[in-house]
């Protein structure tokens, strides 16, 4: 369907892309990341492995070039980091494109908890720093899986911070993954901003509160001489920010950058009355393979799969196996109970892999 | 000076405070934190210890009640977490009021690095998870200090996320610290937003991108029926946000909440031409004890002390002892070199403690 659809919407998107990458700076980290990606992907092409790009965490939208303030999207990275582990268990190699300092596969079991890192440790009788007995069993099991993924070169961790870094990486990685053909999978769990400040509307210096300082916001700070009006300005004592829409890159990904891969996007909402409709709307608009809809409050135990092949399908953790918190869920791994908590990603990922197998065998329905 | 200064500015501030706490909700975590703070402070009052409240990390300004997006202030928490360690070394008890998941004293040496947590670990010949030999010496030394601070009840860790949580905590802790008299110290290193969205201007649900969905932003999402105009709205394809100024709580802290404590604020700028002037302006406006000015790009090796007692004074790490990164600086602790990197907080904190001693002995100059 996408190939036939040369409406105004599409040509606007294509123009948007051209303008975007011509006017927003290529991130400094990209070349170094390409030099890790190239052999990683080549290795898995040779081995005929499936490769999942898992994106994770929120993107920042800096308000100043010398960034003091930014807009962010809520995401600890739990969905992405947890899913990455299950993709590895399902035989996928994983490129984990994540917000810097968000949760990582495996280490997530011990970070971002109320415990400080050092609370897991103690000094042994021989004076060595060791993991406390209470955590030994769980940590040994997690460490083993992590070391195996590293040893077998199945996991590549790449950090980003801003939405601009994210978009440049997504485009580059998609093009590098083309040799994988249908074995490539995009699992776009990152919480990507819908709005941003283009480089030519960004002020250089920290925006000054006018209450605080009479000489605030002299010419250079407010970007006078820039091509377009700055995106942030003071209106009396108020700070007013106006943000441009981020071009719809999912369309480019599906149609141009990586037409043969399986592509899965996420839709996060807070209002339950619009979740299904918005998920279906996204699938129709972008003609990709699967939208996983989820609600902010229930995302840890239910999600809605919307696909052209399978229609709408809720995936839910049975209520007896829902955990109160992530910590409780991960500690559950070593608990020998018939009712041990289940992570919803352990249900999501095999179902995605099954749909991926169908696409590989039968070709896609889009 | 503050006592005489009953200008319009001050009465507005007092009104601002009354309005603020009457109209912005008390955070759920506060009662639990008070129950930790009360015995902690009482213990140190009894022992005549000095107590530093160290604030650390950025504050969030949520754009929706069910928060998907928020504005944040850049801060990993390095200044606060590092300073807290040096306050402990200088005999202070420390209340560490920090942004959740920002750097913590001691564990900071091993978190937020490019290493994953698990990269520090290995499996011993007997099958136990232990810290790799390469990191043993440093980790043993850090763990020892951390365990001592815990054992002697010198360190209390309290997390916040939003600017509203921060402000409620600051007021409450200041009032709880009054029995400390001049032995109390406020070291306000957190990057607190100058702008916020009052509770009665916040929309309930995720703001919808109008490009994405024709039915976006129906009445309930845009807060129709709220008392005041919502702070975020769509203008065509653009998102426009207007933020109110945060009332100037430093004035309240100095004059009302904690008049006997030593109070240190920070000023972060990106434009070097205004740093000294803005720091002096803040000292004059709030009549507190010390402003520590710093630039985004050079904050790891130089700061400007501005105080009524001592005038302006630059504190700098000699160039031969500046490290390229935080990681290099912390690894330096175990390096036996005559030119090992120096953390600037090891110079800042003893100087603050010296000024604090002067205030305790001689009374204050303000």
Tab-separated table of N, CA and C in Angstrom, chain B residues 194-348:
chain	number	residue	atom	x	y	z
B	194	UNK	N	13.586	27.620	37.070
B	194	UNK	CA	13.075	28.967	37.349
B	194	UNK	C	11.614	29.097	36.936
B	195	UNK	N	11.106	28.111	36.207
B	195	UNK	CA	9.748	28.200	35.656
B	195	UNK	C	8.998	26.917	35.969
B	196	UNK	N	7.677	27.004	36.050
B	196	UNK	CA	6.888	25.804	36.322
B	196	UNK	C	5.469	25.986	35.794
B	197	UNK	N	4.703	24.901	35.875
B	197	UNK	CA	3.289	24.955	35.503
B	197	UNK	C	2.476	24.725	36.771
B	198	UNK	N	1.724	25.736	37.202
B	198	UNK	CA	0.918	25.558	38.418
B	198	UNK	C	-0.100	24.437	38.222
B	199	UNK	N	-0.455	23.778	39.304
B	199	UNK	CA	-1.368	22.634	39.240
B	199	UNK	C	-2.660	22.982	38.498
B	200	UNK	N	-3.161	24.195	38.688
B	200	UNK	CA	-4.447	24.542	38.071
B	200	UNK	C	-4.330	24.938	36.590
B	201	UNK	N	-3.123	24.881	36.032
B	201	UNK	CA	-2.952	25.126	34.594
B	201	UNK	C	-2.451	23.881	33.863
B	202	UNK	N	-2.407	22.747	34.580
B	202	UNK	CA	-1.849	21.549	33.954
B	202	UNK	C	-2.936	20.707	33.305
B	203	UNK	N	-2.683	20.247	32.076
B	203	UNK	CA	-3.654	19.378	31.409
B	203	UNK	C	-3.548	17.978	32.010
B	204	UNK	N	-4.627	17.212	31.896
B	204	UNK	CA	-4.658	15.888	32.502
B	204	UNK	C	-3.878	14.884	31.649
B	205	UNK	N	-4.213	14.841	30.326
B	205	UNK	CA	-3.686	13.762	29.483
B	205	UNK	C	-2.569	14.223	28.557
B	206	UNK	N	-1.864	13.250	28.021
B	206	UNK	CA	-0.812	13.478	27.046
B	206	UNK	C	-1.304	14.430	25.951
B	207	UNK	N	-0.532	15.461	25.667
B	207	UNK	CA	-0.892	16.427	24.635
B	207	UNK	C	-0.720	15.751	23.273
B	208	UNK	N	-1.741	15.839	22.433
B	208	UNK	CA	-1.732	15.138	21.152
B	208	UNK	C	-1.152	16.016	20.050
B	209	UNK	N	-0.302	15.425	19.248
B	209	UNK	CA	0.205	16.104	18.067
B	209	UNK	C	-0.933	16.179	17.050
B	210	UNK	N	-1.250	17.390	16.585
B	210	UNK	CA	-2.434	17.542	15.724
B	210	UNK	C	-2.218	16.926	14.349
B	211	UNK	N	-0.962	16.847	13.914
B	211	UNK	CA	-0.677	16.208	12.624
B	211	UNK	C	-1.079	14.755	12.637
B	212	UNK	N	-0.946	14.171	13.837
B	212	UNK	CA	-0.997	12.730	13.939
B	212	UNK	C	-2.411	12.193	13.982
B	213	UNK	N	-3.355	13.017	14.398
B	213	UNK	CA	-4.641	12.443	14.758
B	213	UNK	C	-5.692	13.531	14.730
B	214	UNK	N	-6.659	13.347	13.868
B	214	UNK	CA	-7.665	14.387	13.670
B	214	UNK	C	-8.491	14.654	14.921
B	215	UNK	N	-8.710	13.625	15.726
B	215	UNK	CA	-9.584	13.769	16.890
B	215	UNK	C	-8.809	14.188	18.145
B	216	UNK	N	-7.617	14.698	17.928
B	216	UNK	CA	-6.738	14.988	19.065
B	216	UNK	C	-7.316	16.063	19.979
B	217	UNK	N	-6.853	16.043	21.208
B	217	UNK	CA	-7.098	17.124	22.154
B	217	UNK	C	-8.567	17.492	22.309
B	218	UNK	N	-9.380	16.492	22.537
B	218	UNK	CA	-10.770	16.769	22.891
B	218	UNK	C	-10.794	17.423	24.266
B	219	UNK	N	-11.969	17.961	24.609
B	219	UNK	CA	-12.115	18.818	25.796
B	219	UNK	C	-11.340	18.382	27.023
B	220	UNK	N	-11.526	17.149	27.476
B	220	UNK	CA	-10.922	16.758	28.743
B	220	UNK	C	-9.397	16.835	28.691
B	221	UNK	N	-8.820	16.546	27.530
B	221	UNK	CA	-7.363	16.564	27.453
B	221	UNK	C	-6.800	17.956	27.593
B	222	UNK	N	-7.558	18.936	27.130
B	222	UNK	CA	-7.010	20.285	27.163
B	222	UNK	C	-7.457	21.078	28.369
B	223	UNK	N	-8.034	20.395	29.335
B	223	UNK	CA	-8.310	21.038	30.613
B	223	UNK	C	-9.402	22.091	30.537
B	224	UNK	N	-10.344	21.944	29.610
B	224	UNK	CA	-11.454	22.899	29.591
B	224	UNK	C	-12.234	22.727	30.887
B	225	UNK	N	-12.610	23.827	31.465
B	225	UNK	CA	-13.256	23.756	32.774
B	225	UNK	C	-12.266	24.011	33.903
B	226	UNK	N	-10.967	24.045	33.584
B	226	UNK	CA	-9.976	24.401	34.608
B	226	UNK	C	-10.124	25.888	34.913
B	227	UNK	N	-9.572	26.289	36.051
B	227	UNK	CA	-9.676	27.684	36.479
B	227	UNK	C	-8.990	28.638	35.517
B	228	UNK	N	-7.789	28.240	35.041
B	228	UNK	CA	-7.008	29.144	34.203
B	228	UNK	C	-6.666	28.454	32.894
B	229	UNK	N	-6.197	29.250	31.928
B	229	UNK	CA	-5.864	28.687	30.626
B	229	UNK	C	-4.768	27.637	30.779
B	230	UNK	N	-4.878	26.493	30.085
B	230	UNK	CA	-3.844	25.466	30.195
B	230	UNK	C	-2.496	25.988	29.709
B	231	UNK	N	-1.429	25.476	30.304
B	231	UNK	CA	-0.089	25.970	30.015
B	231	UNK	C	0.453	25.451	28.694
B	232	UNK	N	-0.148	24.391	28.155
B	232	UNK	CA	0.326	23.829	26.890
B	232	UNK	C	-0.850	23.721	25.931
B	233	UNK	N	-0.647	24.148	24.699
B	233	UNK	CA	-1.705	23.987	23.710
B	233	UNK	C	-1.100	23.878	22.317
B	234	UNK	N	-1.905	23.343	21.381
B	234	UNK	CA	-1.460	23.244	19.998
B	234	UNK	C	-1.835	24.522	19.264
B	235	UNK	N	-0.908	24.997	18.424
B	235	UNK	CA	-1.190	26.124	17.540
B	235	UNK	C	-0.854	25.622	16.139
B	236	UNK	N	-1.857	25.120	15.441
B	236	UNK	CA	-1.611	24.413	14.189
B	236	UNK	C	-0.814	23.160	14.507
B	237	UNK	N	0.335	22.965	13.833
B	237	UNK	CA	1.163	21.789	14.086
B	237	UNK	C	2.161	22.030	15.214
B	238	UNK	N	2.163	23.246	15.769
B	238	UNK	CA	3.150	23.601	16.798
B	238	UNK	C	2.612	23.355	18.202
B	239	UNK	N	3.512	23.007	19.102
B	239	UNK	CA	3.167	22.920	20.519
B	239	UNK	C	3.678	24.187	21.190
B	240	UNK	N	2.789	24.891	21.885
B	240	UNK	CA	3.183	26.110	22.590
B	240	UNK	C	2.997	25.893	24.088
B	241	UNK	N	4.036	26.207	24.836
B	241	UNK	CA	4.003	26.027	26.289
B	241	UNK	C	4.317	27.373	26.916
B	242	UNK	N	3.493	27.837	27.863
B	242	UNK	CA	3.936	29.018	28.599
B	242	UNK	C	3.983	28.719	30.085
B	243	UNK	N	5.110	29.074	30.675
B	243	UNK	CA	5.431	28.679	32.045
B	243	UNK	C	5.460	29.890	32.965
B	244	UNK	N	4.953	29.705	34.176
B	244	UNK	CA	4.991	30.761	35.188
B	244	UNK	C	6.354	30.764	35.882
B	245	UNK	N	6.761	31.929	36.418
B	245	UNK	CA	8.006	31.939	37.194
B	245	UNK	C	7.807	31.230	38.533
B	246	UNK	N	8.809	30.480	38.960
B	246	UNK	CA	8.786	29.864	40.290
B	246	UNK	C	9.012	30.983	41.318
B	247	UNK	N	8.172	31.086	42.349
B	247	UNK	CA	8.415	32.106	43.382
B	247	UNK	C	9.835	31.969	43.943
B	248	UNK	N	10.410	33.088	44.381
B	248	UNK	CA	11.819	33.094	44.805
B	248	UNK	C	11.950	32.597	46.250
B	249	UNK	N	12.084	31.288	46.394
B	249	UNK	CA	12.074	30.687	47.717
B	249	UNK	C	13.333	30.947	48.531
B	250	UNK	N	14.404	31.326	47.850
B	250	UNK	CA	15.640	31.582	48.589
B	250	UNK	C	15.425	32.711	49.598
B	251	UNK	N	14.641	33.686	49.221
B	251	UNK	CA	14.328	34.804	50.118
B	251	UNK	C	13.589	34.302	51.362
B	252	UNK	N	12.632	33.422	51.155
B	252	UNK	CA	11.884	32.847	52.275
B	252	UNK	C	12.789	32.020	53.171
B	253	UNK	N	13.674	31.262	52.548
B	253	UNK	CA	14.593	30.403	53.303
B	253	UNK	C	15.460	31.248	54.230
B	254	UNK	N	16.009	32.330	53.668
B	254	UNK	CA	16.930	33.191	54.416
B	254	UNK	C	16.195	33.947	55.527
B	255	UNK	N	15.035	34.508	55.194
B	255	UNK	CA	14.364	35.412	56.132
B	255	UNK	C	13.470	34.687	57.131
B	256	UNK	N	12.848	33.582	56.682
B	256	UNK	CA	11.776	33.005	57.497
B	256	UNK	C	12.040	31.560	57.902
B	257	UNK	N	12.337	30.709	56.923
B	257	UNK	CA	12.396	29.285	57.230
B	257	UNK	C	13.606	28.932	58.078
B	258	UNK	N	14.738	29.544	57.788
B	258	UNK	CA	15.958	29.113	58.481
B	258	UNK	C	16.941	30.272	58.637
B	259	UNK	N	16.586	31.300	59.400
B	259	UNK	CA	17.408	32.516	59.449
B	259	UNK	C	18.781	32.325	60.088
B	260	UNK	N	18.984	31.284	60.884
B	260	UNK	CA	20.274	31.146	61.581
B	260	UNK	C	21.299	30.288	60.841
B	261	UNK	N	20.865	29.490	59.886
B	261	UNK	CA	21.785	28.601	59.173
B	261	UNK	C	22.679	29.380	58.221
B	262	UNK	N	23.800	28.762	57.849
B	262	UNK	CA	24.586	29.279	56.738
B	262	UNK	C	23.911	28.822	55.437
B	263	UNK	N	23.777	29.750	54.476
B	263	UNK	CA	23.079	29.412	53.235
B	263	UNK	C	23.966	29.707	52.027
B	264	UNK	N	24.185	28.672	51.227
B	264	UNK	CA	25.036	28.755	50.036
B	264	UNK	C	24.184	28.418	48.818
B	265	UNK	N	24.140	29.322	47.846
B	265	UNK	CA	23.424	29.016	46.604
B	265	UNK	C	24.418	28.924	45.453
B	266	UNK	N	23.986	28.348	44.355
B	266	UNK	CA	24.816	28.219	43.151
B	266	UNK	C	24.198	29.008	42.006
B	267	UNK	N	25.045	29.477	41.137
B	267	UNK	CA	24.595	30.190	39.942
B	267	UNK	C	25.313	29.557	38.756
B	268	UNK	N	24.558	28.948	37.854
B	268	UNK	CA	25.158	28.324	36.672
B	268	UNK	C	24.853	29.178	35.450
B	269	UNK	N	25.873	29.547	34.717
B	269	UNK	CA	25.675	30.316	33.489
B	269	UNK	C	26.424	29.667	32.332
B	270	UNK	N	26.055	30.081	31.117
B	270	UNK	CA	26.784	29.618	29.935
B	270	UNK	C	27.535	30.780	29.295
B	271	UNK	N	27.147	32.012	29.643
B	271	UNK	CA	27.763	33.203	29.058
B	271	UNK	C	28.715	33.810	30.093
B	272	UNK	N	30.032	33.742	29.839
B	272	UNK	CA	30.996	34.172	30.865
B	272	UNK	C	30.873	35.652	31.214
B	273	UNK	N	30.300	36.455	30.303
B	273	UNK	CA	30.283	37.898	30.545
B	273	UNK	C	29.298	38.306	31.640
B	274	UNK	N	28.411	37.400	32.052
B	274	UNK	CA	27.424	37.809	33.055
B	274	UNK	C	27.551	37.064	34.389
B	275	UNK	N	28.500	36.128	34.484
B	275	UNK	CA	28.557	35.271	35.676
B	275	UNK	C	28.773	36.050	36.972
B	276	UNK	N	29.818	36.886	37.006
B	276	UNK	CA	30.149	37.594	38.248
B	276	UNK	C	29.025	38.550	38.632
B	277	UNK	N	28.517	39.274	37.644
B	277	UNK	CA	27.461	40.242	37.924
B	277	UNK	C	26.205	39.546	38.458
B	278	UNK	N	25.837	38.418	37.847
B	278	UNK	CA	24.641	37.701	38.296
B	278	UNK	C	24.836	37.110	39.689
B	279	UNK	N	26.040	36.645	39.981
B	279	UNK	CA	26.306	36.074	41.299
B	279	UNK	C	26.197	37.155	42.376
B	280	UNK	N	26.799	38.330	42.102
B	280	UNK	CA	26.724	39.439	43.070
B	280	UNK	C	25.288	39.917	43.252
B	281	UNK	N	24.564	39.967	42.137
B	281	UNK	CA	23.168	40.400	42.172
B	281	UNK	C	22.341	39.463	43.068
B	282	UNK	N	22.584	38.151	42.944
B	282	UNK	CA	21.845	37.178	43.768
B	282	UNK	C	22.191	37.349	45.247
B	283	UNK	N	23.471	37.559	45.543
B	283	UNK	CA	23.883	37.734	46.952
B	283	UNK	C	23.211	38.962	47.556
B	284	UNK	N	23.174	40.039	46.770
B	284	UNK	CA	22.573	41.279	47.251
B	284	UNK	C	21.058	41.101	47.429
B	285	UNK	N	20.444	40.434	46.474
B	285	UNK	CA	18.984	40.299	46.512
B	285	UNK	C	18.507	39.430	47.673
B	286	UNK	N	19.226	38.327	47.938
B	286	UNK	CA	18.735	37.371	48.933
B	286	UNK	C	19.431	37.524	50.284
B	287	UNK	N	20.515	38.281	50.340
B	287	UNK	CA	21.216	38.556	51.606
B	287	UNK	C	21.627	37.288	52.336
B	288	UNK	N	22.029	36.269	51.578
B	288	UNK	CA	22.483	35.051	52.252
B	288	UNK	C	24.006	35.080	52.359
B	289	UNK	N	24.656	33.945	52.559
B	289	UNK	CA	26.063	33.970	52.942
B	289	UNK	C	27.037	33.838	51.784
B	290	UNK	N	26.681	33.044	50.784
B	290	UNK	CA	27.655	32.749	49.740
B	290	UNK	C	26.948	32.331	48.456
B	291	UNK	N	27.398	32.909	47.339
B	291	UNK	CA	26.973	32.416	46.028
B	291	UNK	C	28.197	31.782	45.372
B	292	UNK	N	28.035	30.565	44.883
B	292	UNK	CA	29.116	29.910	44.132
B	292	UNK	C	28.710	29.945	42.659
B	293	UNK	N	29.421	30.793	41.893
B	293	UNK	CA	29.131	30.930	40.467
B	293	UNK	C	29.946	29.919	39.677
B	294	UNK	N	29.325	29.348	38.643
B	294	UNK	CA	30.093	28.423	37.788
B	294	UNK	C	29.551	28.417	36.374
B	295	UNK	N	30.460	28.125	35.450
B	295	UNK	CA	30.116	28.085	34.032
B	295	UNK	C	29.907	26.629	33.622
B	296	UNK	N	28.931	26.417	32.731
B	296	UNK	CA	28.638	25.055	32.261
B	296	UNK	C	29.903	24.339	31.763
B	297	UNK	N	30.735	25.048	31.010
B	297	UNK	CA	31.882	24.389	30.369
B	297	UNK	C	33.104	24.219	31.257
B	298	UNK	N	33.210	25.008	32.325
B	298	UNK	CA	34.436	24.967	33.134
B	298	UNK	C	34.147	24.592	34.590
B	299	UNK	N	32.909	24.150	34.863
B	299	UNK	CA	32.497	23.951	36.255
B	299	UNK	C	33.281	22.877	36.991
B	300	UNK	N	33.935	21.984	36.252
B	300	UNK	CA	34.697	20.920	36.912
B	300	UNK	C	36.055	21.400	37.398
B	301	UNK	N	36.517	22.582	36.965
B	301	UNK	CA	37.811	23.028	37.467
B	301	UNK	C	37.887	24.474	37.910
B	302	UNK	N	36.793	25.266	37.791
B	302	UNK	CA	36.838	26.592	38.415
B	302	UNK	C	35.457	27.063	38.835
B	303	UNK	N	35.417	27.730	39.988
B	303	UNK	CA	34.177	28.337	40.484
B	303	UNK	C	34.531	29.686	41.094
B	304	UNK	N	33.522	30.548	41.169
B	304	UNK	CA	33.694	31.883	41.746
B	304	UNK	C	32.910	31.978	43.055
B	305	UNK	N	33.617	32.197	44.176
B	305	UNK	CA	32.951	32.431	45.461
B	305	UNK	C	32.622	33.915	45.561
B	306	UNK	N	31.377	34.256	45.805
B	306	UNK	CA	30.979	35.644	46.038
B	306	UNK	C	30.287	35.702	47.401
B	307	UNK	N	30.917	36.398	48.357
B	307	UNK	CA	30.331	36.497	49.694
B	307	UNK	C	30.478	37.917	50.217
B	308	UNK	N	29.589	38.289	51.128
B	308	UNK	CA	29.671	39.615	51.743
B	308	UNK	C	30.978	39.717	52.538
B	309	UNK	N	31.334	38.641	53.211
B	309	UNK	CA	32.540	38.647	54.051
B	309	UNK	C	33.809	38.710	53.211
B	310	UNK	N	33.867	37.893	52.124
B	310	UNK	CA	35.145	37.725	51.429
B	310	UNK	C	35.229	38.332	50.039
B	311	UNK	N	34.181	39.024	49.584
B	311	UNK	CA	34.210	39.561	48.226
B	311	UNK	C	34.212	38.449	47.193
B	312	UNK	N	34.898	38.687	46.055
B	312	UNK	CA	34.963	37.693	44.983
B	312	UNK	C	36.267	36.900	45.090
B	313	UNK	N	36.166	35.603	44.916
B	313	UNK	CA	37.362	34.755	45.010
B	313	UNK	C	37.212	33.558	44.074
B	314	UNK	N	38.118	33.441	43.093
B	314	UNK	CA	38.099	32.271	42.216
B	314	UNK	C	38.781	31.101	42.906
B	315	UNK	N	38.191	29.932	42.789
B	315	UNK	CA	38.826	28.701	43.268
B	315	UNK	C	39.044	27.832	42.041
B	316	UNK	N	40.305	27.425	41.841
B	316	UNK	CA	40.635	26.697	40.604
B	316	UNK	C	41.492	25.467	40.887
B	317	UNK	N	41.236	24.422	40.146
B	317	UNK	CA	42.122	23.262	40.147
B	317	UNK	C	43.297	23.610	39.236
B	318	UNK	N	44.544	23.449	39.719
B	318	UNK	CA	45.701	23.733	38.857
B	318	UNK	C	45.599	22.917	37.562
B	319	UNK	N	46.039	23.510	36.444
B	319	UNK	CA	45.775	22.849	35.164
B	319	UNK	C	46.418	21.471	35.067
B	320	UNK	N	47.534	21.270	35.758
B	320	UNK	CA	48.190	19.953	35.716
B	320	UNK	C	47.368	18.873	36.423
B	321	UNK	N	46.386	19.289	37.213
B	321	UNK	CA	45.613	18.298	37.974
B	321	UNK	C	44.150	18.238	37.548
B	322	UNK	N	43.856	18.774	36.359
B	322	UNK	CA	42.498	18.678	35.837
B	322	UNK	C	42.347	17.378	35.077
B	323	UNK	N	41.240	16.689	35.307
B	323	UNK	CA	41.047	15.428	34.593
B	323	UNK	C	40.170	15.676	33.378
B	324	UNK	N	40.281	14.773	32.414
B	324	UNK	CA	39.495	14.905	31.186
B	324	UNK	C	38.022	14.579	31.436
B	325	UNK	N	37.758	13.726	32.388
B	325	UNK	CA	36.377	13.307	32.637
B	325	UNK	C	36.215	12.924	34.094
B	326	UNK	N	34.974	12.760	34.506
B	326	UNK	CA	34.701	12.348	35.879
B	326	UNK	C	35.324	10.993	36.153
B	327	UNK	N	35.196	10.093	35.207
B	327	UNK	CA	35.732	8.749	35.384
B	327	UNK	C	37.227	8.818	35.660
B	328	UNK	N	37.939	9.565	34.850
B	328	UNK	CA	39.375	9.702	35.062
B	328	UNK	C	39.649	10.258	36.450
B	329	UNK	N	38.817	11.225	36.874
B	329	UNK	CA	39.050	11.842	38.180
B	329	UNK	C	38.863	10.841	39.305
B	330	UNK	N	37.832	10.024	39.214
B	330	UNK	CA	37.579	9.117	40.323
B	330	UNK	C	38.571	7.957	40.307
B	331	UNK	N	38.948	7.486	39.121
B	331	UNK	CA	39.955	6.435	39.054
B	331	UNK	C	41.261	6.944	39.647
B	332	UNK	N	41.465	8.257	39.571
B	332	UNK	CA	42.671	8.862	40.097
B	332	UNK	C	42.891	8.603	41.581
B	333	UNK	N	41.814	8.312	42.299
B	333	UNK	CA	41.944	8.095	43.737
B	333	UNK	C	42.897	6.965	44.088
B	334	UNK	N	42.968	5.983	43.218
B	334	UNK	CA	43.836	4.860	43.539
B	334	UNK	C	45.149	4.917	42.758
B	335	UNK	N	45.307	5.948	41.933
B	335	UNK	CA	46.545	6.068	41.184
B	335	UNK	C	47.580	6.738	42.053
B	336	UNK	N	48.743	6.196	42.125
B	336	UNK	CA	49.786	6.779	42.959
B	336	UNK	C	50.677	7.655	42.102
B	337	UNK	N	50.172	8.830	41.774
B	337	UNK	CA	50.949	9.735	40.935
B	337	UNK	C	51.030	11.070	41.640
B	338	UNK	N	52.134	11.784	41.427
B	338	UNK	CA	52.240	13.103	42.046
B	338	UNK	C	51.285	14.083	41.385
B	339	UNK	N	50.858	13.765	40.164
B	339	UNK	CA	49.953	14.675	39.454
B	339	UNK	C	48.556	14.073	39.348
B	340	UNK	N	48.107	13.407	40.400
B	340	UNK	CA	46.804	12.774	40.253
B	340	UNK	C	45.700	13.828	40.233
B	341	UNK	N	44.662	13.564	39.423
B	341	UNK	CA	43.596	14.559	39.264
B	341	UNK	C	42.943	14.911	40.606
B	342	UNK	N	42.505	16.152	40.671
B	342	UNK	CA	41.923	16.679	41.900
B	342	UNK	C	40.477	17.054	41.583
B	343	UNK	N	39.555	16.679	42.447
B	343	UNK	CA	38.160	17.099	42.270
B	343	UNK	C	37.998	18.485	42.879
B	344	UNK	N	37.368	19.393	42.159
B	344	UNK	CA	37.261	20.770	42.657
B	344	UNK	C	36.465	20.838	43.967
B	345	UNK	N	35.569	19.871	44.177
B	345	UNK	CA	34.798	19.861	45.423
B	345	UNK	C	35.694	19.637	46.642
B	346	UNK	N	36.886	19.056	46.423
B	346	UNK	CA	37.822	18.882	47.548
B	346	UNK	C	38.435	20.221	47.955
B	347	UNK	N	38.300	21.236	47.088
B	347	UNK	CA	38.732	22.600	47.428
B	347	UNK	C	37.544	23.446	47.902
B	348	UNK	N	36.396	23.234	47.286
B	348	UNK	CA	35.212	24.036	47.614
B	348	UNK	C	34.752	23.775	49.049
